[in-house]
């Protein structure tokens, strides 16, 4: 745990909706004049796009499990090192994974490189003078043999839709944005399942706060569902880990009064309408971020 230089990590699997949480943090940072060092989880994958495809094909030919969810395809030791170094000094190194032509053009212009989508930019120093490290990706709370990334996160936030909803979101995204067929996407889900169980799910036992979205319409067969449930067609369960309520001064009565139609489903959980998820996030997370930065100033 860092106090001098806070580390915030948002963790969730592909298609889980971590981008919604990222936008909430962006609003907080802009409104409160907080300067973040933003780190994308994809930049700590081990392989670029083409080598990843080759490594995956080799693993499949041998009957071995291999996916972006597991340690074989990631640099967990370097991610742990970044969290540790930033917590101690406010420094560290990061890079970018180029998802698109637009991203490649942007970073090529900035760095004077000629990289293509599917490649990494060179490692570069995190700028001086940032207030907080903000990580968003698959593995902000991962722990295993020889690494424990979660131990260096000051605030760990999980984004965990129920499995059927997660699959629906992934199927729609991969089909619309990447042109994958439904059969290919299902094969990917099945291939990733062992790593999902062993390396993604355990993180949510370590998170300080989980935002779990649950649809209120029928999603019993996610592979034929035509549309992603809208925010108003879902609830969000906001769960606070044991000790987090006291640590961050969470006042449930205040939240219930501020968020219309919210209610408590357990002594550690509050339920809100899906359309209020972003508002609830900013309401909960803003004072936490301020408290972390104040602790930094007085450390």
PDB file of C-alpha atoms in Angstrom:
ATOM      1  CA  UNK A   1       0.000   0.000   0.000  1.00  0.00           C
ATOM      2  CA  UNK A   2       1.253   3.454  -0.912  1.00  0.00           C
ATOM      3  CA  UNK A   3       0.407   6.677   0.850  1.00  0.00           C
ATOM      4  CA  UNK A   4       2.912   9.124  -0.585  1.00  0.00           C
ATOM      5  CA  UNK A   5       1.920   8.440  -4.213  1.00  0.00           C
ATOM      6  CA  UNK A   6      -1.535   6.801  -4.440  1.00  0.00           C
ATOM      7  CA  UNK A   7      -2.219   3.925  -6.823  1.00  0.00           C
ATOM      8  CA  UNK A   8      -5.799   3.382  -8.045  1.00  0.00           C
ATOM      9  CA  UNK A   9      -6.635   0.262 -10.055  1.00  0.00           C
ATOM     10  CA  UNK A  10      -9.882  -0.579 -11.852  1.00  0.00           C
ATOM     11  CA  UNK A  11     -10.021  -4.256 -12.763  1.00  0.00           C
ATOM     12  CA  UNK A  12     -12.491  -6.205 -14.843  1.00  0.00           C
ATOM     13  CA  UNK A  13     -12.541  -8.648 -17.753  1.00  0.00           C
ATOM     14  CA  UNK A  14     -12.987  -7.739 -21.411  1.00  0.00           C
ATOM     15  CA  UNK A  15     -16.480  -6.426 -22.121  1.00  0.00           C
ATOM     16  CA  UNK A  16     -17.180  -5.941 -18.415  1.00  0.00           C
ATOM     17  CA  UNK A  17     -17.726  -2.180 -18.683  1.00  0.00           C
ATOM     18  CA  UNK A  18     -14.537  -0.911 -17.049  1.00  0.00           C
ATOM     19  CA  UNK A  19     -14.649   1.994 -19.515  1.00  0.00           C
ATOM     20  CA  UNK A  20     -17.712   3.319 -17.650  1.00  0.00           C
ATOM     21  CA  UNK A  21     -15.693   3.477 -14.457  1.00  0.00           C
ATOM     22  CA  UNK A  22     -12.795   5.038 -16.341  1.00  0.00           C
ATOM     23  CA  UNK A  23     -15.068   7.849 -17.543  1.00  0.00           C
ATOM     24  CA  UNK A  24     -16.276   8.444 -13.983  1.00  0.00           C
ATOM     25  CA  UNK A  25     -12.680   8.811 -12.821  1.00  0.00           C
ATOM     26  CA  UNK A  26     -11.899  11.122 -15.751  1.00  0.00           C
ATOM     27  CA  UNK A  27     -14.771  13.379 -14.673  1.00  0.00           C
ATOM     28  CA  UNK A  28     -13.473  13.390 -11.090  1.00  0.00           C
ATOM     29  CA  UNK A  29      -9.910  14.188 -12.150  1.00  0.00           C
ATOM     30  CA  UNK A  30     -11.009  17.030 -14.459  1.00  0.00           C
ATOM     31  CA  UNK A  31     -13.480  18.548 -12.006  1.00  0.00           C
ATOM     32  CA  UNK A  32     -11.159  18.353  -9.003  1.00  0.00           C
ATOM     33  CA  UNK A  33      -7.954  19.444 -10.832  1.00  0.00           C
ATOM     34  CA  UNK A  34      -6.216  16.137 -10.170  1.00  0.00           C
ATOM     35  CA  UNK A  35      -3.421  15.106 -12.545  1.00  0.00           C
ATOM     36  CA  UNK A  36      -3.373  11.313 -13.119  1.00  0.00           C
ATOM     37  CA  UNK A  37      -0.749   9.073 -14.660  1.00  0.00           C
ATOM     38  CA  UNK A  38      -2.991   6.836 -16.774  1.00  0.00           C
ATOM     39  CA  UNK A  39      -1.876   3.263 -17.466  1.00  0.00           C
ATOM     40  CA  UNK A  40      -3.769   0.895 -19.769  1.00  0.00           C
ATOM     41  CA  UNK A  41      -3.826  -2.778 -18.878  1.00  0.00           C
ATOM     42  CA  UNK A  42      -3.265  -3.889 -22.481  1.00  0.00           C
ATOM     43  CA  UNK A  43       0.177  -2.287 -22.412  1.00  0.00           C
ATOM     44  CA  UNK A  44       1.315  -4.986 -19.974  1.00  0.00           C
ATOM     45  CA  UNK A  45       0.486  -7.890 -22.251  1.00  0.00           C
ATOM     46  CA  UNK A  46       3.565  -9.908 -23.159  1.00  0.00           C
ATOM     47  CA  UNK A  47       3.028 -10.154 -26.917  1.00  0.00           C
ATOM     48  CA  UNK A  48       2.148  -7.841 -29.788  1.00  0.00           C
ATOM     49  CA  UNK A  49      -0.768  -8.886 -32.007  1.00  0.00           C
ATOM     50  CA  UNK A  50       0.981 -11.174 -34.497  1.00  0.00           C
ATOM     51  CA  UNK A  51       3.315 -12.893 -31.979  1.00  0.00           C
ATOM     52  CA  UNK A  52       0.267 -13.429 -29.742  1.00  0.00           C
ATOM     53  CA  UNK A  53      -1.575 -15.195 -32.551  1.00  0.00           C
ATOM     54  CA  UNK A  54       1.472 -17.382 -33.165  1.00  0.00           C
ATOM     55  CA  UNK A  55       1.894 -18.210 -29.469  1.00  0.00           C
ATOM     56  CA  UNK A  56      -1.818 -19.005 -29.202  1.00  0.00           C
ATOM     57  CA  UNK A  57      -1.715 -21.333 -32.217  1.00  0.00           C
ATOM     58  CA  UNK A  58       1.307 -23.151 -30.782  1.00  0.00           C
ATOM     59  CA  UNK A  59      -0.403 -23.587 -27.424  1.00  0.00           C
ATOM     60  CA  UNK A  60      -3.576 -24.895 -29.037  1.00  0.00           C
ATOM     61  CA  UNK A  61      -1.604 -27.390 -31.131  1.00  0.00           C
ATOM     62  CA  UNK A  62      -0.133 -28.756 -27.895  1.00  0.00           C
ATOM     63  CA  UNK A  63      -3.467 -28.785 -26.093  1.00  0.00           C
ATOM     64  CA  UNK A  64      -2.256 -26.133 -23.649  1.00  0.00           C
ATOM     65  CA  UNK A  65      -4.342 -23.376 -22.102  1.00  0.00           C
ATOM     66  CA  UNK A  66      -3.316 -19.895 -23.244  1.00  0.00           C
ATOM     67  CA  UNK A  67      -5.144 -16.565 -23.197  1.00  0.00           C
ATOM     68  CA  UNK A  68      -4.821 -12.857 -22.429  1.00  0.00           C
ATOM     69  CA  UNK A  69      -6.285 -13.621 -18.997  1.00  0.00           C
ATOM     70  CA  UNK A  70      -3.358 -15.754 -17.805  1.00  0.00           C
ATOM     71  CA  UNK A  71       0.235 -15.138 -16.665  1.00  0.00           C
ATOM     72  CA  UNK A  72       1.836 -16.662 -19.759  1.00  0.00           C
ATOM     73  CA  UNK A  73       0.528 -13.801 -21.901  1.00  0.00           C
ATOM     74  CA  UNK A  74       1.239 -10.947 -19.476  1.00  0.00           C
ATOM     75  CA  UNK A  75       4.035  -9.113 -17.679  1.00  0.00           C
ATOM     76  CA  UNK A  76       2.656  -9.284 -14.150  1.00  0.00           C
ATOM     77  CA  UNK A  77       6.110  -8.731 -12.664  1.00  0.00           C
ATOM     78  CA  UNK A  78       6.542  -5.445 -14.548  1.00  0.00           C
ATOM     79  CA  UNK A  79       3.029  -4.300 -13.580  1.00  0.00           C
ATOM     80  CA  UNK A  80       3.801  -5.061  -9.932  1.00  0.00           C
ATOM     81  CA  UNK A  81       7.093  -3.168 -10.304  1.00  0.00           C
ATOM     82  CA  UNK A  82       5.276  -0.123 -11.723  1.00  0.00           C
ATOM     83  CA  UNK A  83       2.783  -0.008  -8.833  1.00  0.00           C
ATOM     84  CA  UNK A  84       5.620  -0.378  -6.312  1.00  0.00           C
ATOM     85  CA  UNK A  85       7.902   2.255  -7.882  1.00  0.00           C
ATOM     86  CA  UNK A  86       5.106   4.758  -8.379  1.00  0.00           C
ATOM     87  CA  UNK A  87       3.973   4.329  -4.783  1.00  0.00           C
ATOM     88  CA  UNK A  88       7.485   5.018  -3.549  1.00  0.00           C
ATOM     89  CA  UNK A  89       8.589   7.801  -5.906  1.00  0.00           C
ATOM     90  CA  UNK A  90       5.762   8.870  -8.228  1.00  0.00           C
ATOM     91  CA  UNK A  91       7.815   7.520 -11.148  1.00  0.00           C
ATOM     92  CA  UNK A  92       8.022   4.415 -13.280  1.00  0.00           C
ATOM     93  CA  UNK A  93       7.760   3.414 -16.921  1.00  0.00           C
ATOM     94  CA  UNK A  94       4.782   2.766 -19.149  1.00  0.00           C
ATOM     95  CA  UNK A  95       4.005   2.106 -22.792  1.00  0.00           C
ATOM     96  CA  UNK A  96       0.948   1.944 -25.043  1.00  0.00           C
ATOM     97  CA  UNK A  97      -0.617  -0.880 -27.019  1.00  0.00           C
ATOM     98  CA  UNK A  98      -1.842   0.501 -30.326  1.00  0.00           C
ATOM     99  CA  UNK A  99      -5.379  -0.774 -30.932  1.00  0.00           C
ATOM    100  CA  UNK A 100      -6.191   1.201 -34.066  1.00  0.00           C
ATOM    101  CA  UNK A 101      -4.784   3.198 -36.969  1.00  0.00           C
ATOM    102  CA  UNK A 102      -5.827   6.401 -35.224  1.00  0.00           C
ATOM    103  CA  UNK A 103      -3.875   5.496 -32.083  1.00  0.00           C
ATOM    104  CA  UNK A 104      -0.854   4.517 -34.158  1.00  0.00           C
ATOM    105  CA  UNK A 105      -0.909   7.839 -36.004  1.00  0.00           C
ATOM    106  CA  UNK A 106      -1.200   9.776 -32.742  1.00  0.00           C
ATOM    107  CA  UNK A 107       1.744   8.086 -31.045  1.00  0.00           C
ATOM    108  CA  UNK A 108       3.886   7.954 -34.196  1.00  0.00           C
ATOM    109  CA  UNK A 109       3.544  11.739 -34.455  1.00  0.00           C
ATOM    110  CA  UNK A 110       4.418  12.138 -30.791  1.00  0.00           C
ATOM    111  CA  UNK A 111       7.370   9.729 -30.757  1.00  0.00           C
ATOM    112  CA  UNK A 112       8.686   9.937 -34.329  1.00  0.00           C
ATOM    113  CA  UNK A 113       8.087   6.211 -34.841  1.00  0.00           C
ATOM    114  CA  UNK A 114       6.439   4.188 -37.620  1.00  0.00           C
ATOM    115  CA  UNK A 115       4.481   1.679 -35.576  1.00  0.00           C
ATOM    116  CA  UNK A 116       1.330  -0.129 -36.728  1.00  0.00           C
ATOM    117  CA  UNK A 117      -1.834  -1.251 -34.916  1.00  0.00           C
ATOM    118  CA  UNK A 118      -1.150  -4.308 -32.804  1.00  0.00           C
ATOM    119  CA  UNK A 119       2.286  -3.117 -31.694  1.00  0.00           C
ATOM    120  CA  UNK A 120       3.627  -1.541 -28.501  1.00  0.00           C
ATOM    121  CA  UNK A 121       5.206   1.897 -28.228  1.00  0.00           C
ATOM    122  CA  UNK A 122       8.652   2.043 -26.572  1.00  0.00           C
ATOM    123  CA  UNK A 123       8.764   2.213 -22.779  1.00  0.00           C
ATOM    124  CA  UNK A 124       8.847   5.814 -21.531  1.00  0.00           C
ATOM    125  CA  UNK A 125       9.016   7.548 -18.163  1.00  0.00           C
ATOM    126  CA  UNK A 126       5.844   8.585 -16.395  1.00  0.00           C
ATOM    127  CA  UNK A 127       5.797  12.413 -16.341  1.00  0.00           C
ATOM    128  CA  UNK A 128       6.779  14.216 -13.178  1.00  0.00           C
ATOM    129  CA  UNK A 129       4.178  15.947 -11.040  1.00  0.00           C
ATOM    130  CA  UNK A 130       1.230  13.548 -11.289  1.00  0.00           C
ATOM    131  CA  UNK A 131      -1.092  13.182  -8.282  1.00  0.00           C
ATOM    132  CA  UNK A 132      -2.201   9.569  -8.669  1.00  0.00           C
ATOM    133  CA  UNK A 133      -1.545   6.486 -10.800  1.00  0.00           C
ATOM    134  CA  UNK A 134      -4.728   5.273 -12.506  1.00  0.00           C
ATOM    135  CA  UNK A 135      -4.728   1.753 -13.981  1.00  0.00           C
ATOM    136  CA  UNK A 136      -7.643   0.275 -15.923  1.00  0.00           C
ATOM    137  CA  UNK A 137      -7.505  -3.260 -17.272  1.00  0.00           C
ATOM    138  CA  UNK A 138      -7.709  -6.971 -16.596  1.00  0.00           C
ATOM    139  CA  UNK A 139      -5.217  -7.422 -13.786  1.00  0.00           C
ATOM    140  CA  UNK A 140      -5.179  -4.568 -11.284  1.00  0.00           C
ATOM    141  CA  UNK A 141      -5.637  -7.009  -8.407  1.00  0.00           C
ATOM    142  CA  UNK A 142      -3.916 -10.127  -9.724  1.00  0.00           C
ATOM    143  CA  UNK A 143      -1.876 -12.327  -7.406  1.00  0.00           C
ATOM    144  CA  UNK A 144       0.050 -15.522  -8.050  1.00  0.00           C
ATOM    145  CA  UNK A 145       3.382 -17.284  -7.692  1.00  0.00           C
ATOM    146  CA  UNK A 146       6.095 -14.624  -7.687  1.00  0.00           C
ATOM    147  CA  UNK A 147       3.818 -11.576  -8.009  1.00  0.00           C
ATOM    148  CA  UNK A 148       1.178  -9.715  -6.021  1.00  0.00           C
ATOM    149  CA  UNK A 149      -0.030  -6.652  -7.889  1.00  0.00           C
ATOM    150  CA  UNK A 150      -2.956  -6.094  -5.506  1.00  0.00           C
ATOM    151  CA  UNK A 151      -0.653  -5.462  -2.553  1.00  0.00           C
ATOM    152  CA  UNK A 152       0.497  -2.157  -4.077  1.00  0.00           C
ATOM    153  CA  UNK A 153      -2.933  -0.742  -4.951  1.00  0.00           C
ATOM    154  CA  UNK A 154      -4.326   1.842  -2.503  1.00  0.00           C
ATOM    155  CA  UNK A 155      -7.810   1.664  -4.017  1.00  0.00           C
ATOM    156  CA  UNK A 156      -8.912  -1.396  -5.984  1.00  0.00           C
ATOM    157  CA  UNK A 157     -12.241  -1.173  -7.836  1.00  0.00           C
ATOM    158  CA  UNK A 158     -13.885  -4.154  -9.520  1.00  0.00           C
ATOM    159  CA  UNK A 159     -16.353  -4.044 -12.405  1.00  0.00           C
ATOM    160  CA  UNK A 160     -18.237  -7.323 -12.473  1.00  0.00           C
ATOM    161  CA  UNK A 161     -21.414  -7.805 -14.508  1.00  0.00           C
ATOM    162  CA  UNK A 162     -23.034 -11.207 -14.116  1.00  0.00           C
ATOM    163  CA  UNK A 163     -21.512 -13.702 -16.518  1.00  0.00           C
ATOM    164  CA  UNK A 164     -24.367 -13.763 -19.058  1.00  0.00           C
ATOM    165  CA  UNK A 165     -24.314  -9.979 -19.366  1.00  0.00           C
ATOM    166  CA  UNK A 166     -20.525  -9.984 -19.704  1.00  0.00           C
ATOM    167  CA  UNK A 167     -20.779 -12.471 -22.556  1.00  0.00           C
ATOM    168  CA  UNK A 168     -23.523 -10.480 -24.280  1.00  0.00           C
ATOM    169  CA  UNK A 169     -21.415  -7.318 -24.143  1.00  0.00           C
ATOM    170  CA  UNK A 170     -18.348  -9.156 -25.473  1.00  0.00           C
ATOM    171  CA  UNK A 171     -20.277 -10.812 -28.322  1.00  0.00           C
ATOM    172  CA  UNK A 172     -21.750  -7.497 -29.450  1.00  0.00           C
ATOM    173  CA  UNK A 173     -18.461  -5.583 -29.127  1.00  0.00           C
ATOM    174  CA  UNK A 174     -16.294  -8.135 -30.902  1.00  0.00           C
ATOM    175  CA  UNK A 175     -18.827  -8.514 -33.692  1.00  0.00           C
ATOM    176  CA  UNK A 176     -19.456  -4.787 -34.223  1.00  0.00           C
ATOM    177  CA  UNK A 177     -15.919  -3.440 -33.688  1.00  0.00           C
ATOM    178  CA  UNK A 178     -13.747  -6.347 -34.838  1.00  0.00           C
ATOM    179  CA  UNK A 179     -15.978  -8.229 -37.250  1.00  0.00           C
ATOM    180  CA  UNK A 180     -15.671 -11.569 -35.450  1.00  0.00           C
ATOM    181  CA  UNK A 181     -18.340 -14.193 -36.059  1.00  0.00           C
ATOM    182  CA  UNK A 182     -20.482 -15.467 -33.195  1.00  0.00           C
ATOM    183  CA  UNK A 183     -18.785 -18.877 -33.468  1.00  0.00           C
ATOM    184  CA  UNK A 184     -15.304 -17.340 -33.149  1.00  0.00           C
ATOM    185  CA  UNK A 185     -16.342 -15.301 -30.114  1.00  0.00           C
ATOM    186  CA  UNK A 186     -17.828 -18.352 -28.383  1.00  0.00           C
ATOM    187  CA  UNK A 187     -14.596 -20.275 -29.050  1.00  0.00           C
ATOM    188  CA  UNK A 188     -12.660 -17.407 -27.428  1.00  0.00           C
ATOM    189  CA  UNK A 189     -14.925 -17.435 -24.358  1.00  0.00           C
ATOM    190  CA  UNK A 190     -14.448 -21.193 -23.946  1.00  0.00           C
ATOM    191  CA  UNK A 191     -10.676 -20.993 -24.431  1.00  0.00           C
ATOM    192  CA  UNK A 192     -10.352 -18.254 -21.822  1.00  0.00           C
ATOM    193  CA  UNK A 193     -12.550 -19.913 -19.203  1.00  0.00           C
ATOM    194  CA  UNK A 194      -9.804 -21.667 -17.170  1.00  0.00           C
ATOM    195  CA  UNK A 195      -7.783 -18.446 -16.932  1.00  0.00           C
ATOM    196  CA  UNK A 196     -10.953 -16.472 -16.157  1.00  0.00           C
ATOM    197  CA  UNK A 197     -11.672 -18.756 -13.213  1.00  0.00           C
ATOM    198  CA  UNK A 198      -8.080 -18.880 -11.951  1.00  0.00           C
ATOM    199  CA  UNK A 199      -6.820 -15.339 -12.584  1.00  0.00           C
ATOM    200  CA  UNK A 200      -9.765 -12.948 -13.082  1.00  0.00           C
ATOM    201  CA  UNK A 201     -12.398 -14.047 -10.553  1.00  0.00           C
ATOM    202  CA  UNK A 202     -10.054 -14.191  -7.506  1.00  0.00           C
ATOM    203  CA  UNK A 203      -9.292 -10.487  -7.888  1.00  0.00           C
ATOM    204  CA  UNK A 204     -12.825  -9.563  -6.854  1.00  0.00           C
ATOM    205  CA  UNK A 205     -12.241 -10.965  -3.384  1.00  0.00           C
ATOM    206  CA  UNK A 206      -9.528  -8.325  -2.926  1.00  0.00           C
ATOM    207  CA  UNK A 207     -11.303  -5.283  -4.327  1.00  0.00           C
ATOM    208  CA  UNK A 208     -12.307  -2.453  -1.992  1.00  0.00           C
ATOM    209  CA  UNK A 209     -15.473  -1.729  -3.995  1.00  0.00           C
ATOM    210  CA  UNK A 210     -17.265  -3.842  -6.618  1.00  0.00           C
ATOM    211  CA  UNK A 211     -19.811  -2.527  -9.106  1.00  0.00           C
ATOM    212  CA  UNK A 212     -21.830  -5.495 -10.340  1.00  0.00           C
ATOM    213  CA  UNK A 213     -24.421  -4.879 -13.039  1.00  0.00           C
ATOM    214  CA  UNK A 214     -27.426  -7.206 -13.170  1.00  0.00           C
ATOM    215  CA  UNK A 215     -29.993  -7.021 -16.004  1.00  0.00           C
ATOM    216  CA  UNK A 216     -33.697  -7.011 -15.241  1.00  0.00           C
ATOM    217  CA  UNK A 217     -34.655  -8.520 -18.606  1.00  0.00           C
ATOM    218  CA  UNK A 218     -34.224 -12.086 -19.836  1.00  0.00           C
ATOM    219  CA  UNK A 219     -30.580 -12.861 -20.686  1.00  0.00           C
ATOM    220  CA  UNK A 220     -30.790 -16.594 -20.033  1.00  0.00           C
ATOM    221  CA  UNK A 221     -29.232 -17.417 -23.428  1.00  0.00           C
ATOM    222  CA  UNK A 222     -26.592 -14.747 -24.038  1.00  0.00           C
ATOM    223  CA  UNK A 223     -25.602 -16.267 -27.391  1.00  0.00           C
ATOM    224  CA  UNK A 224     -28.886 -15.360 -29.065  1.00  0.00           C
ATOM    225  CA  UNK A 225     -29.596 -12.086 -27.257  1.00  0.00           C
ATOM    226  CA  UNK A 226     -30.051  -9.394 -29.899  1.00  0.00           C
ATOM    227  CA  UNK A 227     -29.397  -6.323 -27.776  1.00  0.00           C
ATOM    228  CA  UNK A 228     -27.296  -5.354 -24.783  1.00  0.00           C
ATOM    229  CA  UNK A 229     -29.611  -4.459 -21.866  1.00  0.00           C
ATOM    230  CA  UNK A 230     -29.705  -0.700 -21.379  1.00  0.00           C
ATOM    231  CA  UNK A 231     -28.671   0.887 -18.066  1.00  0.00           C
ATOM    232  CA  UNK A 232     -32.337   1.400 -17.180  1.00  0.00           C
ATOM    233  CA  UNK A 233     -32.922  -2.308 -17.797  1.00  0.00           C
ATOM    234  CA  UNK A 234     -30.517  -3.231 -15.017  1.00  0.00           C
ATOM    235  CA  UNK A 235     -29.539  -2.721 -11.401  1.00  0.00           C
ATOM    236  CA  UNK A 236     -26.041  -2.166 -10.067  1.00  0.00           C
ATOM    237  CA  UNK A 237     -24.984  -3.747  -6.781  1.00  0.00           C
ATOM    238  CA  UNK A 238     -22.246  -1.705  -5.113  1.00  0.00           C
ATOM    239  CA  UNK A 239     -20.449  -3.884  -2.585  1.00  0.00           C
ATOM    240  CA  UNK A 240     -17.871  -2.634  -0.069  1.00  0.00           C
ATOM    241  CA  UNK A 241     -15.267  -5.108   1.135  1.00  0.00           C
ATOM    242  CA  UNK A 242     -15.002  -5.749   4.856  1.00  0.00           C
ATOM    243  CA  UNK A 243     -13.051  -2.859   6.306  1.00  0.00           C
ATOM    244  CA  UNK A 244     -13.467  -0.595   3.269  1.00  0.00           C
ATOM    245  CA  UNK A 245     -16.498   1.140   4.762  1.00  0.00           C
ATOM    246  CA  UNK A 246     -14.485   2.226   7.800  1.00  0.00           C
ATOM    247  CA  UNK A 247     -11.319   2.885   5.817  1.00  0.00           C
ATOM    248  CA  UNK A 248     -12.982   5.306   3.418  1.00  0.00           C
ATOM    249  CA  UNK A 249     -15.696   6.652   5.705  1.00  0.00           C
ATOM    250  CA  UNK A 250     -18.581   5.317   3.623  1.00  0.00           C
ATOM    251  CA  UNK A 251     -21.911   6.704   4.850  1.00  0.00           C
ATOM    252  CA  UNK A 252     -24.721   4.496   3.555  1.00  0.00           C
ATOM    253  CA  UNK A 253     -27.472   6.774   4.818  1.00  0.00           C
ATOM    254  CA  UNK A 254     -25.977   9.716   2.930  1.00  0.00           C
ATOM    255  CA  UNK A 255     -25.746   7.648  -0.274  1.00  0.00           C
ATOM    256  CA  UNK A 256     -29.332   6.397   0.101  1.00  0.00           C
ATOM    257  CA  UNK A 257     -30.507   9.982   0.471  1.00  0.00           C
ATOM    258  CA  UNK A 258     -28.534  11.195  -2.553  1.00  0.00           C
ATOM    259  CA  UNK A 259     -29.301   8.367  -5.003  1.00  0.00           C
ATOM    260  CA  UNK A 260     -33.002   8.197  -5.829  1.00  0.00           C
ATOM    261  CA  UNK A 261     -34.661   4.788  -5.356  1.00  0.00           C
ATOM    262  CA  UNK A 262     -31.483   3.167  -4.004  1.00  0.00           C
ATOM    263  CA  UNK A 263     -31.691   0.614  -1.205  1.00  0.00           C
ATOM    264  CA  UNK A 264     -29.461  -1.630   0.876  1.00  0.00           C
ATOM    265  CA  UNK A 265     -29.555  -5.348   0.112  1.00  0.00           C
ATOM    266  CA  UNK A 266     -27.040  -6.290   2.826  1.00  0.00           C
ATOM    267  CA  UNK A 267     -25.019  -4.502   5.532  1.00  0.00           C
ATOM    268  CA  UNK A 268     -22.202  -4.013   3.000  1.00  0.00           C
ATOM    269  CA  UNK A 269     -24.106  -3.453  -0.271  1.00  0.00           C
ATOM    270  CA  UNK A 270     -26.255  -0.774  -1.838  1.00  0.00           C
ATOM    271  CA  UNK A 271     -28.375  -1.266  -4.973  1.00  0.00           C
ATOM    272  CA  UNK A 272     -28.976   1.510  -7.508  1.00  0.00           C
ATOM    273  CA  UNK A 273     -30.741   1.800 -10.845  1.00  0.00           C
ATOM    274  CA  UNK A 274     -28.331   1.106 -13.705  1.00  0.00           C
ATOM    275  CA  UNK A 275     -28.892   4.583 -15.090  1.00  0.00           C
ATOM    276  CA  UNK A 276     -27.492   6.028 -11.841  1.00  0.00           C
ATOM    277  CA  UNK A 277     -24.252   4.027 -11.971  1.00  0.00           C
ATOM    278  CA  UNK A 278     -22.018   6.876 -13.167  1.00  0.00           C
ATOM    279  CA  UNK A 279     -23.500   9.310 -10.645  1.00  0.00           C
ATOM    280  CA  UNK A 280     -23.086   6.798  -7.816  1.00  0.00           C
ATOM    281  CA  UNK A 281     -19.465   6.182  -8.798  1.00  0.00           C
ATOM    282  CA  UNK A 282     -18.586   9.870  -8.733  1.00  0.00           C
ATOM    283  CA  UNK A 283     -20.446  10.372  -5.460  1.00  0.00           C
ATOM    284  CA  UNK A 284     -18.575   7.508  -3.790  1.00  0.00           C
ATOM    285  CA  UNK A 285     -15.147   7.875  -5.377  1.00  0.00           C
ATOM    286  CA  UNK A 286     -14.584  11.649  -5.262  1.00  0.00           C
ATOM    287  CA  UNK A 287     -14.089  11.903  -1.468  1.00  0.00           C
ATOM    288  CA  UNK A 288     -11.965   8.751  -1.507  1.00  0.00           C
ATOM    289  CA  UNK A 289      -9.581  10.232  -4.076  1.00  0.00           C
ATOM    290  CA  UNK A 290      -9.353  13.463  -2.106  1.00  0.00           C
ATOM    291  CA  UNK A 291      -8.596  11.560   1.090  1.00  0.00           C
ATOM    292  CA  UNK A 292      -5.819   9.626  -0.630  1.00  0.00           C
ATOM    293  CA  UNK A 293      -4.211  12.804  -1.966  1.00  0.00           C
ATOM    294  CA  UNK A 294      -4.462  14.562   1.390  1.00  0.00           C
ATOM    295  CA  UNK A 295      -2.706  11.603   3.016  1.00  0.00           C
ATOM    296  CA  UNK A 296      -0.010  11.960   0.365  1.00  0.00           C
ATOM    297  CA  UNK A 297       0.486  15.643   1.155  1.00  0.00           C
ATOM    298  CA  UNK A 298       0.884  14.972   4.866  1.00  0.00           C
ATOM    299  CA  UNK A 299       3.029  11.841   4.600  1.00  0.00           C
TER     300      UNK A 299
END
